[in-house]
Amino acid sequence: MDALESYLSAHQAELPENDSRLLREVAYERLKDALRHASLQPGEPLSENRISKALGISRTPVREALQMLSQEGLVEIIPGRAVFVASRSFREVLDVLYMRLLLEPELVRMVAETISAEQLDIMWDCLDRMDTAVDQEDRSAWSKADTVWHETLSDACPNRLLGEMVLQMRNRIHRYSNVDNQLKIEQLRLGTAEHRHIVEQIARRDAENAALAMRQHLESLRSNLFSQLIYA
C-alpha cells in the first residue's frame, strides 16, 4: 500500500448513494486533501484503479476528480498513459506568488467589509487550533487548520470568482513538497501570528490595514518558500 492509499484508507468518509456528481465531489475533496497532507513526491504516479479501491467507489468519479485536479495544476495527466503528482517548477512558484500578491490583499480588503460573525468565529477557532498544533509540533494539524482558515476567508469574499481564484492559487503553492510539512516549527508559529494579525484587522473592519497585513504575510511566505526550494 503506497502513501496515497494509506492516507485515503486512514481518512474514510461517508459516501453518498447513487449520485455520480456527489461521488465525484467526494473523490475530488479526498484526493485534494491527500495531495496536501500525504507524503507524495512530485512526479509520483497515481493509479485510478488503486484510488477507486481505496475510496470504495468506481473509477468514473475518480477519473473526473483527477481531471478537476489537473485543471488546478495539482496533477498532470498524460492521455492514454498515466496520471502523476504535478512536478514543481521554480518559475511557476514565482508566477503563483505574484498572482497571490495581486489578488489576496484585495480579497481581504473586500472581506473586511462583508464578513459575518459566524465566519469570524471559524477563523478565530482555526487560529486556536494552529496554536495548539505548533505547541505539539503537529504540522499536519496545523496545515488542516490553515486550510480551513483560508477556505473560510475565500468563502467570505462577496466576489465568488475572486474567492475561487485565490484558493486555486493557494493550492498550487501548497503542492510543492508538502510545504507546511517542510517549514520549521518557528516558521509555523510566525505564520500563525501573521494570520492572527490579519483577522484582528478584519474584525476591526479596517480594510486597508487588513490588506497590508495579508501582503506582509505573503511576502514572508515567499521568503520561506524560496529558502525551501533553493536548499531542498
Short mmCIF file of C-alpha atoms in Angstrom, two decimals:
data_model
loop_
_atom_site.label_atom_id
_atom_site.label_comp_id
_atom_site.label_asym_id
_atom_site.label_seq_id
_atom_site.Cartn_x
_atom_site.Cartn_y
_atom_site.Cartn_z
CA MET A 1 0.00 0.00 0.00
CA ASP A 2 1.53 3.34 -1.07
CA ALA A 3 1.37 6.69 0.76
CA LEU A 4 -1.77 7.85 -1.07
CA GLU A 5 -3.71 4.64 -0.42
CA SER A 6 -2.61 4.65 3.22
CA TYR A 7 -3.81 8.23 3.67
CA LEU A 8 -7.15 7.61 1.97
CA SER A 9 -7.74 4.44 3.99
CA ALA A 10 -6.91 6.22 7.24
CA HIS A 11 -9.27 9.14 6.49
CA GLN A 12 -12.51 7.47 5.49
CA ALA A 13 -15.66 9.50 4.84
CA GLU A 14 -19.33 8.61 4.38
CA LEU A 15 -20.16 8.17 0.70
CA PRO A 16 -23.39 9.37 -0.97
CA GLU A 17 -25.51 6.69 -2.61
CA ASN A 18 -26.20 6.55 -6.35
CA ASP A 19 -25.21 10.14 -7.11
CA SER A 20 -22.31 10.35 -9.55
CA ARG A 21 -21.95 14.12 -9.13
CA LEU A 22 -21.62 13.84 -5.35
CA LEU A 23 -19.23 10.90 -5.68
CA ARG A 24 -17.05 13.00 -7.96
CA GLU A 25 -17.05 15.83 -5.40
CA VAL A 26 -16.15 13.43 -2.58
CA ALA A 27 -13.31 11.95 -4.66
CA TYR A 28 -12.10 15.44 -5.55
CA GLU A 29 -12.06 16.66 -1.93
CA ARG A 30 -10.46 13.47 -0.59
CA LEU A 31 -7.74 13.47 -3.26
CA LYS A 32 -7.04 17.18 -2.86
CA ASP A 33 -6.70 16.68 0.89
CA ALA A 34 -4.32 13.75 0.31
CA LEU A 35 -2.20 15.77 -2.12
CA ARG A 36 -1.82 18.43 0.58
CA HIS A 37 -1.12 16.19 3.54
CA ALA A 38 0.18 12.79 2.39
CA SER A 39 3.89 12.26 1.74
CA LEU A 40 3.67 12.36 -2.05
CA GLN A 41 6.57 13.38 -4.25
CA PRO A 42 6.39 15.47 -7.45
CA GLY A 43 6.23 13.12 -10.44
CA GLU A 44 4.86 10.20 -8.38
CA PRO A 45 2.40 8.13 -10.47
CA LEU A 46 -1.24 7.82 -9.36
CA SER A 47 -3.38 4.78 -10.18
CA GLU A 48 -7.07 5.31 -10.93
CA ASN A 49 -7.78 1.68 -10.08
CA ARG A 50 -6.00 1.73 -6.72
CA ILE A 51 -7.54 5.09 -5.80
CA SER A 52 -11.05 3.83 -6.61
CA LYS A 53 -10.48 0.75 -4.43
CA ALA A 54 -9.13 2.87 -1.55
CA LEU A 55 -12.16 5.18 -1.79
CA GLY A 56 -14.64 2.37 -2.34
CA ILE A 57 -16.13 3.92 -5.49
CA SER A 58 -16.00 3.29 -9.25
CA ARG A 59 -13.26 4.63 -11.50
CA THR A 60 -15.51 7.13 -13.31
CA PRO A 61 -15.87 9.68 -10.46
CA VAL A 62 -12.16 9.18 -9.67
CA ARG A 63 -11.26 9.97 -13.29
CA GLU A 64 -13.49 13.07 -13.23
CA ALA A 65 -11.94 14.19 -9.93
CA LEU A 66 -8.44 13.80 -11.36
CA GLN A 67 -9.48 15.95 -14.34
CA MET A 68 -10.62 18.67 -11.92
CA LEU A 69 -7.32 18.47 -10.02
CA SER A 70 -5.45 18.66 -13.32
CA GLN A 71 -7.23 21.93 -14.13
CA GLU A 72 -5.96 23.29 -10.80
CA GLY A 73 -2.41 22.21 -11.57
CA LEU A 74 -2.26 19.63 -8.78
CA VAL A 75 -1.79 16.60 -11.02
CA GLU A 76 -0.50 16.06 -14.54
CA ILE A 77 -2.38 13.77 -16.94
CA ILE A 78 -0.76 12.18 -19.98
CA PRO A 79 -3.73 10.95 -22.07
CA GLY A 80 -3.74 7.21 -22.52
CA ARG A 81 -0.71 6.74 -20.31
CA ALA A 82 -0.71 7.87 -16.69
CA VAL A 83 -1.50 10.45 -14.01
CA PHE A 84 1.27 11.98 -11.90
CA VAL A 85 1.60 14.30 -8.92
CA ALA A 86 2.44 17.60 -10.61
CA SER A 87 6.13 18.38 -10.86
CA ARG A 88 7.30 21.56 -9.24
CA SER A 89 8.63 24.44 -11.28
CA PHE A 90 10.56 27.31 -9.76
CA ARG A 91 9.18 29.59 -12.48
CA GLU A 92 5.63 28.58 -11.60
CA VAL A 93 6.24 29.28 -7.91
CA LEU A 94 7.31 32.81 -8.84
CA ASP A 95 4.25 33.24 -11.07
CA VAL A 96 1.80 31.94 -8.45
CA LEU A 97 3.27 34.08 -5.67
CA TYR A 98 3.00 37.12 -7.92
CA MET A 99 -0.68 36.30 -8.56
CA ARG A 100 -1.37 35.82 -4.85
CA LEU A 101 0.24 39.17 -4.07
CA LEU A 102 -2.05 40.78 -6.64
CA LEU A 103 -5.26 39.05 -5.58
CA GLU A 104 -5.28 38.31 -1.86
CA PRO A 105 -4.79 41.80 -0.42
CA GLU A 106 -7.79 42.91 -2.48
CA LEU A 107 -9.78 39.88 -1.34
CA VAL A 108 -9.04 40.69 2.31
CA ARG A 109 -9.97 44.32 1.76
CA MET A 110 -13.39 43.20 0.50
CA VAL A 111 -13.85 40.59 3.23
CA ALA A 112 -13.21 43.16 5.97
CA GLU A 113 -16.36 44.95 4.86
CA THR A 114 -18.66 41.93 4.49
CA ILE A 115 -17.54 39.01 6.69
CA SER A 116 -20.15 37.53 9.05
CA ALA A 117 -19.73 36.96 12.78
CA GLU A 118 -20.00 33.21 12.18
CA GLN A 119 -17.18 33.25 9.65
CA LEU A 120 -15.02 35.28 12.02
CA ASP A 121 -15.67 32.72 14.76
CA ILE A 122 -14.46 29.93 12.45
CA MET A 123 -11.27 31.85 11.68
CA TRP A 124 -10.58 32.52 15.38
CA ASP A 125 -11.13 28.83 16.10
CA CYS A 126 -8.66 27.91 13.35
CA LEU A 127 -6.06 30.16 14.99
CA ASP A 128 -6.54 28.37 18.33
CA ARG A 129 -6.08 25.03 16.55
CA MET A 130 -2.94 26.32 14.83
CA ASP A 131 -1.50 27.49 18.16
CA THR A 132 -2.16 24.05 19.67
CA ALA A 133 -0.62 22.32 16.65
CA VAL A 134 2.54 24.43 16.93
CA ASP A 135 2.84 23.65 20.64
CA GLN A 136 2.52 19.93 19.85
CA GLU A 137 4.76 20.21 16.76
CA ASP A 138 1.94 18.68 14.70
CA ARG A 139 2.48 20.03 11.18
CA SER A 140 -0.42 18.04 9.71
CA ALA A 141 -2.92 19.51 12.20
CA TRP A 142 -1.53 22.99 11.55
CA SER A 143 -1.91 22.55 7.81
CA LYS A 144 -5.52 21.37 8.12
CA ALA A 145 -6.47 24.32 10.34
CA ASP A 146 -4.67 26.67 7.94
CA THR A 147 -6.63 25.21 5.03
CA VAL A 148 -9.98 25.81 6.78
CA TRP A 149 -8.83 29.36 7.64
CA HIS A 150 -8.11 30.17 4.01
CA GLU A 151 -11.26 28.46 2.73
CA THR A 152 -13.36 30.48 5.17
CA LEU A 153 -11.61 33.67 4.10
CA SER A 154 -12.33 32.94 0.44
CA ASP A 155 -15.94 31.94 1.18
CA ALA A 156 -16.42 35.31 2.91
CA CYS A 157 -15.45 37.22 -0.24
CA PRO A 158 -18.51 38.77 -1.94
CA ASN A 159 -16.81 38.26 -5.32
CA ARG A 160 -17.16 34.50 -5.82
CA LEU A 161 -14.79 34.35 -8.78
CA LEU A 162 -12.05 36.13 -6.85
CA GLY A 163 -12.51 33.73 -3.91
CA GLU A 164 -12.23 30.70 -6.19
CA MET A 165 -9.15 32.08 -7.97
CA VAL A 166 -7.37 32.75 -4.68
CA LEU A 167 -7.99 29.19 -3.47
CA GLN A 168 -6.70 27.77 -6.76
CA MET A 169 -3.52 29.83 -6.46
CA ARG A 170 -3.01 28.70 -2.87
CA ASN A 171 -3.49 25.05 -3.85
CA ARG A 172 -0.79 25.40 -6.49
CA ILE A 173 1.66 26.72 -3.86
CA HIS A 174 0.82 24.01 -1.33
CA ARG A 175 1.54 21.11 -3.65
CA TYR A 176 5.26 21.90 -3.70
CA SER A 177 6.98 19.35 -1.47
CA ASN A 178 4.09 19.42 1.01
CA VAL A 179 5.02 22.97 2.01
CA ASP A 180 3.61 23.10 5.55
CA ASN A 181 5.34 19.85 6.47
CA GLN A 182 8.69 21.25 5.33
CA LEU A 183 8.56 24.52 7.28
CA LYS A 184 10.23 24.78 10.66
CA ILE A 185 8.01 24.96 13.75
CA GLU A 186 9.11 28.53 14.38
CA GLN A 187 8.08 29.45 10.84
CA LEU A 188 4.63 27.96 11.52
CA ARG A 189 4.47 29.91 14.80
CA LEU A 190 5.27 33.11 12.91
CA GLY A 191 2.71 32.19 10.25
CA THR A 192 0.04 31.77 12.93
CA ALA A 193 0.87 35.19 14.35
CA GLU A 194 0.59 36.72 10.87
CA HIS A 195 -2.79 35.04 10.35
CA ARG A 196 -3.96 36.37 13.72
CA HIS A 197 -2.90 39.90 12.80
CA ILE A 198 -4.93 39.65 9.58
CA VAL A 199 -8.04 38.51 11.46
CA GLU A 200 -7.62 41.28 14.04
CA GLN A 201 -7.69 43.89 11.26
CA ILE A 202 -10.67 42.22 9.58
CA ALA A 203 -12.56 42.10 12.90
CA ARG A 204 -11.97 45.85 13.28
CA ARG A 205 -13.36 46.35 9.76
CA ASP A 206 -10.05 48.03 8.91
CA ALA A 207 -9.88 47.11 5.24
CA GLU A 208 -6.63 48.90 4.40
CA ASN A 209 -4.61 47.50 7.30
CA ALA A 210 -6.10 44.04 6.71
CA ALA A 211 -4.89 44.19 3.10
CA LEU A 212 -1.46 45.37 4.27
CA ALA A 213 -1.25 42.53 6.81
CA MET A 214 -2.04 39.99 4.09
CA ARG A 215 0.62 41.45 1.81
CA GLN A 216 3.20 41.22 4.59
CA HIS A 217 2.18 37.61 5.28
CA LEU A 218 2.58 36.67 1.61
CA GLU A 219 5.98 38.32 1.42
CA SER A 220 7.03 36.30 4.47
CA LEU A 221 5.71 33.14 2.83
CA ARG A 222 7.65 33.94 -0.33
CA SER A 223 10.85 34.24 1.65
CA ASN A 224 10.24 30.89 3.39
CA LEU A 225 9.33 29.12 0.15
CA PHE A 226 12.41 30.41 -1.62
CA SER A 227 14.56 29.02 1.19
CA GLN A 228 12.82 25.66 0.95
CA LEU A 229 13.07 25.38 -2.83
CA ILE A 230 16.68 26.52 -3.02
CA TYR A 231 18.02 24.35 -0.21
CA ALA A 232 15.74 21.29 -0.51
#
